[in-house]
Tab-separated table of N, CA and C and ligand atoms in Angstrom:
chain	number	residue	atom	x	y	z
U	84	MET	N	79.191	120.053	89.811
U	84	MET	CA	79.304	118.905	88.660
U	84	MET	C	79.324	117.970	89.057
U	85	SER	N	78.565	116.964	88.292
U	85	SER	CA	78.556	115.672	88.862
U	85	SER	C	79.558	115.160	87.324
U	86	LYS	N	80.339	113.720	88.235
U	86	LYS	CA	81.170	113.535	86.747
U	86	LYS	C	80.738	112.774	86.347
U	87	LYS	N	81.303	112.336	85.022
U	87	LYS	CA	80.876	111.151	84.023
U	87	LYS	C	81.443	110.285	84.210
U	88	TYR	N	80.858	109.020	84.229
U	88	TYR	CA	81.573	107.928	84.031
U	88	TYR	C	82.408	107.628	82.691
U	89	VAL	N	83.422	107.480	82.564
U	89	VAL	CA	84.114	107.549	81.574
U	89	VAL	C	84.912	105.584	81.242
U	90	ARG	N	84.602	105.248	80.492
U	90	ARG	CA	84.819	103.841	79.879
U	90	ARG	C	85.443	104.103	78.624
U	91	ALA	N	86.716	104.043	78.624
U	91	ALA	CA	87.300	103.990	77.252
U	91	ALA	C	88.263	102.831	76.642
U	92	ILE	N	87.946	102.504	75.254
U	92	ILE	CA	88.777	101.032	74.868
U	92	ILE	C	90.130	101.530	74.464
U	93	PHE	N	91.063	100.343	74.183
U	93	PHE	CA	92.277	101.082	73.688
U	93	PHE	C	92.369	99.710	72.334
U	94	PRO	N	92.105	100.229	71.449
U	94	PRO	CA	91.632	99.039	70.347
U	94	PRO	C	93.571	98.745	69.477
U	95	GLY	N	94.014	98.089	68.758
U	95	GLY	CA	95.204	97.731	68.561
U	95	GLY	C	95.194	96.237	67.890
U	96	SER	N	96.304	95.610	67.376
U	96	SER	CA	96.370	94.611	66.981
U	96	SER	C	97.412	93.699	67.986
U	97	PHE	N	98.343	94.368	68.761
U	97	PHE	CA	98.763	93.810	69.956
U	97	PHE	C	99.479	92.628	69.821
U	98	ASP	N	100.414	92.489	68.524
U	98	ASP	CA	100.942	91.343	68.125
U	98	ASP	C	102.537	91.479	68.217
U	99	PRO	N	103.123	91.036	69.040
U	99	PRO	CA	102.608	91.108	70.777
U	99	PRO	C	102.723	92.404	71.427
U	100	ILE	N	101.851	92.108	72.301
U	100	ILE	CA	101.697	93.706	73.275
U	100	ILE	C	103.480	93.584	73.964
U	101	THR	N	103.516	95.529	73.990
U	101	THR	CA	104.832	95.445	74.184
U	101	THR	C	104.800	96.650	75.153
U	102	ASN	N	106.324	96.905	75.914
U	102	ASN	CA	106.417	97.901	77.117
U	102	ASN	C	105.657	99.374	76.553
U	103	GLY	N	105.571	99.070	75.544
U	103	GLY	CA	105.393	100.751	74.629
U	103	GLY	C	104.034	100.843	75.046
U	104	HIS	N	102.946	99.657	74.409
U	104	HIS	CA	101.442	99.924	75.160
U	104	HIS	C	101.190	99.732	76.590
U	105	LEU	N	101.810	98.934	77.229
U	105	LEU	CA	101.848	99.200	78.584
U	105	LEU	C	101.822	100.333	79.111
U	106	ASP	N	102.690	101.184	79.075
U	106	ASP	CA	103.204	102.497	79.146
U	106	ASP	C	101.924	103.604	79.211
U	107	VAL	N	101.623	103.192	78.156
U	107	VAL	CA	100.381	104.052	77.510
U	107	VAL	C	98.768	103.353	78.144
U	108	ILE	N	99.112	102.095	78.802
U	108	ILE	CA	97.764	101.562	79.099
U	108	ILE	C	97.782	102.173	80.855
U	109	LYS	N	99.063	101.572	81.099
U	109	LYS	CA	98.772	102.520	83.047
U	109	LYS	C	98.830	103.751	83.230
U	110	ARG	N	98.968	104.883	81.924
U	110	ARG	CA	98.721	106.217	82.051
U	110	ARG	C	97.044	106.888	81.996
U	111	GLY	N	96.783	105.531	81.083
U	111	GLY	CA	95.304	105.485	80.678
U	111	GLY	C	94.611	105.198	81.860
U	112	MET	N	95.324	104.117	82.560
U	112	MET	CA	94.429	103.555	84.058
U	112	MET	C	93.666	104.970	84.531
U	113	ASN	N	94.720	105.532	84.611
U	113	ASN	CA	94.861	107.086	86.195
U	113	ASN	C	93.450	108.215	85.116
U	114	LEU	N	93.086	107.747	83.732
U	114	LEU	CA	92.423	108.873	83.537
U	114	LEU	C	91.010	107.958	83.324
U	115	PHE	N	90.669	107.346	83.052
U	115	PHE	CA	89.226	106.903	83.304
U	115	PHE	C	89.057	105.894	83.857
U	116	ASP	N	87.547	105.575	84.052
U	116	ASP	CA	87.513	105.053	84.847
U	116	ASP	C	87.412	103.698	84.702
U	117	GLU	N	86.877	103.022	83.454
U	117	GLU	CA	87.426	101.846	83.003
U	117	GLU	C	88.038	101.934	81.617
U	118	LEU	N	89.196	100.951	81.626
U	118	LEU	CA	89.620	100.589	80.245
U	118	LEU	C	89.604	99.475	79.908
U	119	ILE	N	89.255	99.124	78.273
U	119	ILE	CA	88.917	97.870	77.825
U	119	ILE	C	90.238	98.099	76.992
U	120	ILE	N	90.984	97.011	76.802
U	120	ILE	CA	92.268	96.758	75.793
U	120	ILE	C	91.444	95.734	74.394
U	121	ALA	N	90.900	96.855	73.188
U	121	ALA	CA	90.414	95.505	72.601
U	121	ALA	C	91.275	94.965	71.569
U	122	VAL	N	91.967	94.397	70.936
U	122	VAL	CA	92.831	93.445	69.903
U	122	VAL	C	92.012	93.044	69.149
U	123	GLY	N	92.192	93.765	67.863
U	123	GLY	CA	91.864	93.632	66.732
U	123	GLY	C	91.732	92.323	66.170
U	124	ARG	N	90.515	91.775	65.387
U	124	ARG	CA	90.982	90.491	64.932
U	124	ARG	C	90.318	90.500	62.954
U	125	SER	N	90.773	91.699	62.992
U	125	SER	CA	90.996	91.787	61.420
U	125	SER	C	92.249	91.119	60.895
U	126	PRO	N	92.212	90.323	59.685
U	126	PRO	CA	93.300	89.787	59.371
U	126	PRO	C	94.622	90.799	58.909
U	127	VAL	N	95.768	90.265	59.612
U	127	VAL	CA	96.838	91.535	59.535
U	127	VAL	C	97.901	90.529	58.894
U	128	LYS	N	98.463	91.095	57.910
U	128	LYS	CA	99.669	90.111	57.686
U	128	LYS	C	100.965	90.030	58.271
U	129	ASN	N	101.676	88.541	57.752
U	129	ASN	CA	103.158	88.634	58.832
U	129	ASN	C	102.614	88.512	60.775
U	130	GLN	N	101.606	87.853	60.440
U	130	GLN	CA	101.018	87.744	61.989
U	130	GLN	C	101.922	86.443	62.896
U	131	LEU	N	102.195	86.874	63.849
U	131	LEU	CA	102.823	86.253	64.978
U	131	LEU	C	102.252	85.228	65.559
U	132	PHE	N	101.296	86.678	66.517
U	132	PHE	CA	100.485	85.255	67.248
U	132	PHE	C	99.013	85.502	66.986
U	133	SER	N	98.675	84.195	67.614
U	133	SER	CA	96.676	84.348	67.599
U	133	SER	C	95.877	85.235	67.890
U	134	PHE	N	94.809	85.319	67.866
U	134	PHE	CA	94.154	86.602	68.655
U	134	PHE	C	94.254	86.045	69.743
U	135	GLN	N	93.867	84.568	70.533
U	135	GLN	CA	93.475	84.098	71.732
U	135	GLN	C	95.054	84.103	72.607
U	136	ASP	N	95.880	84.166	71.963
U	136	ASP	CA	97.412	84.146	72.315
U	136	ASP	C	97.538	85.319	72.765
U	137	ARG	N	96.938	86.637	72.021
U	137	ARG	CA	97.618	87.553	72.459
U	137	ARG	C	96.487	88.676	73.316
U	138	VAL	N	95.479	87.410	73.444
U	138	VAL	CA	94.218	88.163	74.731
U	138	VAL	C	94.671	87.377	76.091
U	139	ASP	N	95.290	86.389	75.717
U	139	ASP	CA	95.855	85.895	76.926
U	139	ASP	C	97.167	86.548	77.585
U	140	MET	N	98.176	86.561	76.676
U	140	MET	CA	99.034	87.488	77.437
U	140	MET	C	98.465	88.793	78.011
U	141	ILE	N	97.933	89.587	77.463
U	141	ILE	CA	97.389	90.547	77.998
U	141	ILE	C	96.321	90.208	79.326
U	142	ALA	N	95.715	88.994	79.713
U	142	ALA	CA	95.377	89.197	80.740
U	142	ALA	C	96.146	88.448	81.527
U	143	GLU	N	97.298	87.932	81.379
U	143	GLU	CA	98.017	87.894	82.649
U	143	GLU	C	98.959	88.927	83.055
U	144	ILE	N	99.308	89.621	82.194
U	144	ILE	CA	99.591	90.774	82.476
U	144	ILE	C	98.764	91.679	83.668
U	145	ILE	N	97.395	91.662	83.117
U	145	ILE	CA	96.391	92.242	83.934
U	145	ILE	C	96.499	92.032	85.211
U	146	GLU	N	96.509	90.807	85.245
U	146	GLU	CA	96.074	89.764	86.602
U	146	GLU	C	96.986	90.048	87.504
U	147	LYS	N	99.088	90.190	86.545
U	147	LYS	CA	99.987	89.865	87.754
U	147	LYS	C	99.876	91.192	88.930
U	148	GLU	N	99.174	92.187	87.200
U	148	GLU	CA	99.410	93.642	87.983
U	148	GLU	C	98.965	94.372	88.393
U	149	LYS	N	97.787	93.828	88.937
U	149	LYS	CA	96.075	93.769	89.301
U	149	LYS	C	96.230	95.372	89.347
U	150	MET	N	95.186	95.332	87.977
U	150	MET	CA	95.113	96.637	87.264
U	150	MET	C	93.391	96.139	87.064
U	151	GLN	N	92.688	97.114	88.474
U	151	GLN	CA	91.372	96.213	88.650
U	151	GLN	C	90.464	97.134	87.546
U	152	SER	N	90.804	98.111	87.268
U	152	SER	CA	89.880	99.021	86.125
U	152	SER	C	89.787	98.723	84.727
U	153	VAL	N	91.058	97.417	84.456
U	153	VAL	CA	91.686	97.223	83.150
U	153	VAL	C	90.815	96.038	82.743
U	154	SER	N	90.347	95.552	81.500
U	154	SER	CA	89.903	94.752	81.255
U	154	SER	C	90.411	94.241	79.681
U	155	VAL	N	90.404	92.951	79.029
U	155	VAL	CA	90.813	92.449	77.811
U	155	VAL	C	89.946	92.008	76.980
U	156	GLU	N	89.686	91.842	75.543
U	156	GLU	CA	88.576	91.832	74.924
U	156	GLU	C	88.916	91.610	73.878
U	157	SER	N	88.428	90.666	72.858
U	157	SER	CA	88.879	91.154	70.823
U	157	SER	C	87.536	91.548	70.256
U	158	PHE	N	87.696	91.889	69.283
U	158	PHE	CA	86.942	92.370	68.765
U	158	PHE	C	87.357	92.394	66.861
U	159	ALA	N	86.022	92.252	66.290
U	159	ALA	CA	85.956	92.295	64.695
U	159	ALA	C	85.439	93.613	64.657
U	160	GLY	N	85.789	93.334	62.915
U	160	GLY	CA	84.896	94.853	62.338
U	160	GLY	C	85.506	96.125	62.866
U	161	LEU	N	84.801	97.216	62.660
U	161	LEU	CA	85.154	98.177	62.658
U	161	LEU	C	85.286	99.036	64.301
U	162	THR	N	86.340	99.289	64.899
U	162	THR	CA	86.176	99.919	66.222
U	162	THR	C	85.177	100.943	66.829
U	163	VAL	N	84.607	101.267	65.844
U	163	VAL	CA	83.821	102.706	66.242
U	163	VAL	C	82.417	101.824	66.647
U	164	GLU	N	81.894	100.750	66.075
U	164	GLU	CA	80.642	100.129	66.439
U	164	GLU	C	81.530	98.908	67.545
U	165	TYR	N	82.454	98.394	67.599
U	165	TYR	CA	82.600	97.575	68.565
U	165	TYR	C	82.527	98.709	69.805
U	166	ALA	N	82.982	100.064	70.190
U	166	ALA	CA	83.106	101.232	71.050
U	166	ALA	C	81.825	101.157	71.103
U	167	ALA	N	80.949	101.695	70.354
U	167	ALA	CA	79.416	101.758	70.749
U	167	ALA	C	78.903	100.652	71.525
U	168	SER	N	79.174	99.269	71.007
U	168	SER	CA	78.262	97.980	71.741
U	168	SER	C	78.638	98.114	72.869
U	169	LYS	N	79.936	98.650	73.424
U	169	LYS	CA	80.416	98.728	75.186
U	169	LYS	C	80.018	99.940	75.460
U	170	GLN	N	79.193	100.730	74.978
U	170	GLN	CA	78.998	102.301	75.122
U	170	GLN	C	80.519	102.585	76.058
U	171	ALA	N	81.539	102.253	75.167
U	171	ALA	CA	82.536	103.752	75.727
U	171	ALA	C	82.771	104.881	74.690
U	172	ASN	N	82.881	105.822	75.599
U	172	ASN	CA	82.645	107.516	75.249
U	172	ASN	C	84.080	107.874	74.933
U	173	VAL	N	85.213	106.896	75.258
U	173	VAL	CA	86.114	107.453	74.133
U	173	VAL	C	87.398	106.018	73.663
U	174	ILE	N	88.454	106.827	72.735
U	174	ILE	CA	89.074	105.764	72.114
U	174	ILE	C	90.559	106.033	72.286
U	175	LEU	N	91.644	105.212	73.293
U	175	LEU	CA	92.236	105.813	73.774
U	175	LEU	C	93.585	104.901	72.271
U	176	ARG	N	94.440	106.260	72.133
U	176	ARG	CA	95.492	105.563	71.499
U	176	ARG	C	96.859	105.962	71.844
U	177	GLY	N	97.713	105.718	71.472
U	177	GLY	CA	99.476	106.020	71.892
U	177	GLY	C	99.990	107.028	70.376
U	178	LEU	N	100.894	107.608	70.980
U	178	LEU	CA	101.502	108.445	69.685
U	178	LEU	C	103.149	108.165	70.175
U	179	ARG	N	103.966	107.809	69.145
U	179	ARG	CA	105.393	108.086	69.170
U	179	ARG	C	106.007	108.949	68.182
U	180	SER	N	105.605	108.938	67.222
U	180	SER	CA	106.116	110.337	66.645
U	180	SER	C	105.318	111.251	65.636
U	181	LEU	N	105.828	112.351	64.759
U	181	LEU	CA	105.057	112.839	64.277
U	181	LEU	C	103.838	111.747	62.732
U	182	THR	N	105.063	110.718	62.812
U	182	THR	CA	104.570	109.782	61.410
U	182	THR	C	103.277	109.476	61.966
U	183	ASP	N	102.950	108.868	63.406
U	183	ASP	CA	101.923	108.356	63.385
U	183	ASP	C	100.984	109.318	63.839
U	184	VAL	N	101.401	110.567	64.122
U	184	VAL	CA	100.427	111.720	64.227
U	184	VAL	C	99.713	111.475	63.052
U	185	GLN	N	100.111	111.828	61.648
U	185	GLN	CA	99.749	111.631	60.903
U	185	GLN	C	98.554	110.957	60.211
U	186	TYR	N	99.042	109.737	61.010
U	186	TYR	CA	97.542	108.459	60.534
U	186	TYR	C	96.496	108.683	61.359
U	187	GLU	N	97.024	108.746	62.936
U	187	GLU	CA	96.098	108.946	63.652
U	187	GLU	C	95.092	110.063	63.484
U	188	PHE	N	95.965	111.067	63.538
U	188	PHE	CA	94.889	112.695	62.915
U	188	PHE	C	93.087	112.132	62.042
U	189	GLN	N	93.540	111.214	60.745
U	189	GLN	CA	93.088	110.805	60.191
U	189	GLN	C	91.755	110.158	60.513
U	190	LEU	N	92.621	109.061	60.892
U	190	LEU	CA	91.556	108.030	62.073
U	190	LEU	C	90.696	108.281	62.854
U	191	ALA	N	91.258	109.450	63.829
U	191	ALA	CA	90.604	109.914	64.861
U	191	ALA	C	89.158	111.038	64.444
U	192	MET	N	89.908	111.484	62.965
U	192	MET	CA	88.833	112.686	62.655
U	192	MET	C	87.468	111.894	62.349
U	193	THR	N	87.761	110.712	61.167
U	193	THR	CA	86.930	109.656	60.864
U	193	THR	C	86.078	109.173	61.763
U	194	ASN	N	86.797	108.506	62.776
U	194	ASN	CA	85.950	108.358	63.791
U	194	ASN	C	84.753	109.199	64.356
U	195	ARG	N	85.396	110.172	64.913
U	195	ARG	CA	84.556	111.190	65.507
U	195	ARG	C	83.192	112.060	64.174
U	196	ALA	N	83.543	112.256	63.068
U	196	ALA	CA	82.668	112.734	62.058
U	196	ALA	C	81.532	111.017	61.907
U	197	VAL	N	82.006	109.992	61.917
U	197	VAL	CA	81.313	108.695	61.717
U	197	VAL	C	80.354	108.536	63.117
U	198	THR	N	80.720	108.560	64.715
U	198	THR	CA	80.094	108.401	65.182
U	198	THR	C	80.408	109.671	66.759
U	199	GLY	N	80.797	110.764	66.292
U	199	GLY	CA	80.638	111.935	67.388
U	199	GLY	C	82.110	111.123	68.572
U	200	ILE	N	82.431	110.095	68.528
U	200	ILE	CA	83.237	109.623	69.488
U	200	ILE	C	84.734	110.301	69.548
U	201	GLU	N	84.982	110.422	70.884
U	201	GLU	CA	85.896	111.395	71.126
U	201	GLU	C	87.693	110.568	70.852
U	202	THR	N	88.445	110.710	70.374
U	202	THR	CA	90.106	110.126	70.622
U	202	THR	C	90.951	110.742	71.655
U	203	ILE	N	91.413	110.108	72.410
U	203	ILE	CA	92.238	111.133	73.120
U	203	ILE	C	93.580	109.919	73.038
U	204	PHE	N	94.638	111.138	72.977
U	204	PHE	CA	96.220	110.466	72.825
U	204	PHE	C	96.956	110.521	74.037
U	205	ILE	N	97.819	109.379	74.231
U	205	ILE	CA	98.698	110.073	75.115
U	205	ILE	C	100.157	109.323	74.990
U	206	LEU	N	101.325	110.355	74.768
U	206	LEU	CA	102.175	110.478	74.257
U	206	LEU	C	103.165	109.756	75.408
U	207	THR	N	104.050	108.742	74.263
U	207	THR	CA	104.758	107.424	74.569
U	207	THR	C	105.944	107.942	75.448
U	208	SER	N	106.458	107.013	76.523
U	208	SER	CA	107.779	107.845	77.241
U	208	SER	C	108.667	107.466	76.404
U	209	GLU	N	109.529	108.386	76.559
U	209	GLU	CA	110.849	108.648	75.429
U	209	GLU	C	111.207	107.397	75.365
U	210	GLN	N	111.567	106.634	75.919
U	210	GLN	CA	112.319	105.136	76.099
U	210	GLN	C	111.576	103.990	75.165
U	211	TYR	N	110.328	104.488	74.937
U	211	TYR	CA	109.627	103.402	73.830
U	211	TYR	C	109.251	104.111	72.727
U	212	GLY	N	109.909	105.232	72.356
U	212	GLY	CA	109.334	105.928	71.193
U	212	GLY	C	109.544	105.144	70.131
U	213	PHE	N	110.814	104.075	69.621
U	213	PHE	CA	111.357	103.465	68.704
U	213	PHE	C	110.063	102.054	68.855
U	214	THR	N	109.730	101.659	69.615
U	214	THR	CA	109.257	100.737	69.698
U	214	THR	C	107.705	100.312	69.153
U	215	SER	N	107.947	98.840	68.736
U	215	SER	CA	106.542	98.796	67.681
U	215	SER	C	106.724	97.168	67.399
U	216	SER	N	105.443	96.623	67.310
U	216	SER	CA	105.096	95.667	67.745
U	216	SER	C	106.399	94.563	66.561
U	217	THR	N	105.985	95.635	65.167
U	217	THR	CA	106.525	95.174	63.782
U	217	THR	C	108.027	94.869	63.934
U	218	LEU	N	108.743	96.102	64.650
U	218	LEU	CA	110.195	96.257	64.917
U	218	LEU	C	110.387	94.415	66.143
U	219	ILE	N	109.419	94.268	67.133
U	219	ILE	CA	109.774	92.847	68.053
U	219	ILE	C	109.460	91.766	67.314
U	220	ARG	N	108.398	91.945	66.275
U	220	ARG	CA	108.222	90.342	65.127
U	220	ARG	C	109.554	90.537	64.493
U	221	GLU	N	110.561	91.273	63.746
U	221	GLU	CA	111.669	91.315	63.437
U	221	GLU	C	112.695	91.089	64.275
U	222	VAL	N	112.836	91.521	65.380
U	222	VAL	CA	114.063	91.107	65.977
U	222	VAL	C	114.174	90.127	66.972
U	223	ALA	N	112.918	89.665	67.147
U	223	ALA	CA	112.508	87.922	67.644
U	223	ALA	C	112.912	87.128	66.335
U	224	ASN	N	112.382	87.348	65.368
U	224	ASN	CA	113.025	86.120	64.660
U	224	ASN	C	114.344	86.277	64.228
U	225	LEU	N	114.963	87.283	64.487
U	225	LEU	CA	116.660	86.929	64.407
U	225	LEU	C	117.277	86.677	65.794
U	226	GLY	N	116.401	85.975	66.485
U	226	GLY	CA	116.878	85.520	68.290
U	226	GLY	C	117.486	86.926	68.680
U	227	GLY	N	117.172	88.437	68.300
U	227	GLY	CA	118.118	89.472	69.488
U	227	GLY	C	117.202	89.369	71.032
U	228	ASP	N	117.750	90.363	71.817
U	228	ASP	CA	117.674	90.466	73.227
U	228	ASP	C	116.430	91.229	72.747
U	229	LEU	N	115.112	91.074	73.697
U	229	LEU	CA	114.281	92.163	73.307
U	229	LEU	C	113.626	92.468	74.844
U	230	SER	N	114.727	92.081	76.177
U	230	SER	CA	114.113	92.172	77.557
U	230	SER	C	113.922	93.401	77.974
U	231	LYS	N	114.133	94.855	77.004
U	231	LYS	CA	113.597	96.004	77.747
U	231	LYS	C	112.411	96.009	77.286
U	232	LEU	N	111.983	95.456	76.007
U	232	LEU	CA	111.045	95.752	75.550
U	232	LEU	C	109.373	95.458	75.535
U	233	ILE	N	109.927	94.363	75.818
U	233	ILE	CA	108.739	93.621	76.397
U	233	ILE	C	108.210	92.812	77.777
U	234	PRO	N	107.010	92.456	77.934
U	234	PRO	CA	106.956	91.818	78.975
U	234	PRO	C	107.419	90.604	79.251
U	235	ILE	N	107.830	90.374	80.385
U	235	ILE	CA	108.391	88.910	80.543
U	235	ILE	C	107.818	87.847	79.981
U	236	ASN	N	106.290	87.683	80.415
U	236	ASN	CA	105.436	86.443	79.836
U	236	ASN	C	105.615	85.942	78.270
U	237	VAL	N	105.632	87.820	77.702
U	237	VAL	CA	105.570	87.956	76.161
U	237	VAL	C	106.637	87.181	75.678
U	238	GLN	N	108.025	87.464	76.462
U	238	GLN	CA	109.332	87.061	76.243
U	238	GLN	C	109.576	85.418	76.219
U	239	GLU	N	108.622	85.158	77.334
U	239	GLU	CA	108.776	83.087	77.242
U	239	GLU	C	108.020	83.122	76.613
U	240	ARG	N	106.601	83.675	75.824
U	240	ARG	CA	106.067	83.146	74.802
U	240	ARG	C	106.706	82.922	73.503
U	241	LEU	N	107.376	83.703	72.882
U	241	LEU	CA	108.390	84.029	71.880
U	241	LEU	C	109.330	82.938	72.065
U	242	LYS	N	109.819	82.478	73.004
U	242	LYS	CA	111.320	81.741	73.267
U	242	LYS	C	110.491	80.752	72.807
U	243	LYS	N	109.430	80.351	73.241
U	243	LYS	CA	108.812	78.765	72.998
U	243	LYS	C	108.014	78.838	71.933
U	244	ARG	N	107.857	79.780	70.863
U	244	ARG	CA	107.402	79.820	69.203
U	244	ARG	C	108.227	79.468	68.576
U	245	LEU	N	109.672	80.108	69.037
U	245	LEU	CA	111.112	80.029	67.930
U	245	LEU	C	111.645	78.668	68.232
U	246	SER	N	111.698	78.223	68.947
U	246	SER	CA	112.104	76.976	69.285
U	246	SER	C	111.408	75.918	68.920
U	247	LYS	N	110.187	75.907	68.746
U	247	LYS	CA	108.832	75.082	68.154
U	247	LYS	C	109.791	75.158	66.461
U	248	GLU	N	109.961	76.442	65.837
U	248	GLU	CA	110.223	76.753	64.568
U	248	GLU	C	111.063	76.167	64.050
U	249	LYS	N	111.877	76.487	65.105
U	249	LYS	CA	113.275	75.729	64.114
U	249	LYS	C	113.672	73.466	64.374
T	564	ADP	P1	97.370	99.040	65.559
T	564	ADP	O1	97.539	98.287	64.287
T	564	ADP	O2	95.905	99.589	65.147
T	564	ADP	O3	97.788	100.601	65.279
T	564	ADP	P2	99.452	98.297	67.567
T	564	ADP	O4	98.607	97.436	68.248
T	564	ADP	O5	100.303	98.860	66.400
T	564	ADP	O6	98.012	98.632	66.837
T	564	ADP	O7	99.101	99.724	67.992
T	564	ADP	C1	98.081	100.177	69.337
T	564	ADP	C2	98.063	101.432	69.945
T	564	ADP	O8	99.285	101.827	70.653
T	564	ADP	C3	98.712	102.450	68.944
T	564	ADP	O9	97.471	103.984	68.887
T	564	ADP	C4	100.014	102.934	68.773
T	564	ADP	O10	100.300	103.913	67.954
T	564	ADP	C5	99.985	102.290	70.026
T	564	ADP	N1	101.626	102.255	70.114
T	564	ADP	C6	102.468	101.241	69.731
T	564	ADP	N2	103.900	101.198	70.340
T	564	ADP	C7	103.946	102.479	71.030
T	564	ADP	C8	104.779	102.593	71.668
T	564	ADP	N3	105.731	102.408	71.887
T	564	ADP	N4	104.507	103.954	72.627
T	564	ADP	C9	103.211	104.648	72.769
T	564	ADP	N5	102.289	104.073	71.750
T	564	ADP	C10	102.410	103.083	71.217
């Protein structure tokens, strides 16, 4: 039986990318031939980093960690349309909790109903079960230590951002 080439997209806001996202990316990398991290350009409330900054930080990590089958792009509009434009056959998402399941289930069902695309879920490692970009933004604003939760380049950019704001 010939093996099908699997190109997956990992869509999200990534504002900013966390070690939880990275954990999903590293494990997804071993399952797919190609993985595109897709930074959504939909307008979000309480945005911390610009789309370009988010893409740049992810690109730095891909380069530093030599993830050869991984790339990063930004996209606007519907995830399924973006997936089709990249001829991707899988959407990758991460799961932290049952609350995530409820939302992700609906999203995955809708995406499959509309285009037939499959969503594959990777469960978070226990230590990142409580990590979310929202929490990172809140703790960062209060000056908390985030060294265990976000990559070093993200920490550095956060520091710069916050010192400029003061
Ligand atoms: P979105 O706004 O689309 O949920 P996020 O950037 O918050 O975008 O998340 C992108 C994906 O990564 C989602 O599937 C989310 O459930 C998953 N994710 C976020 N944080 C973690 C984590 N700590 N562990 C595993 N998956 C995560």
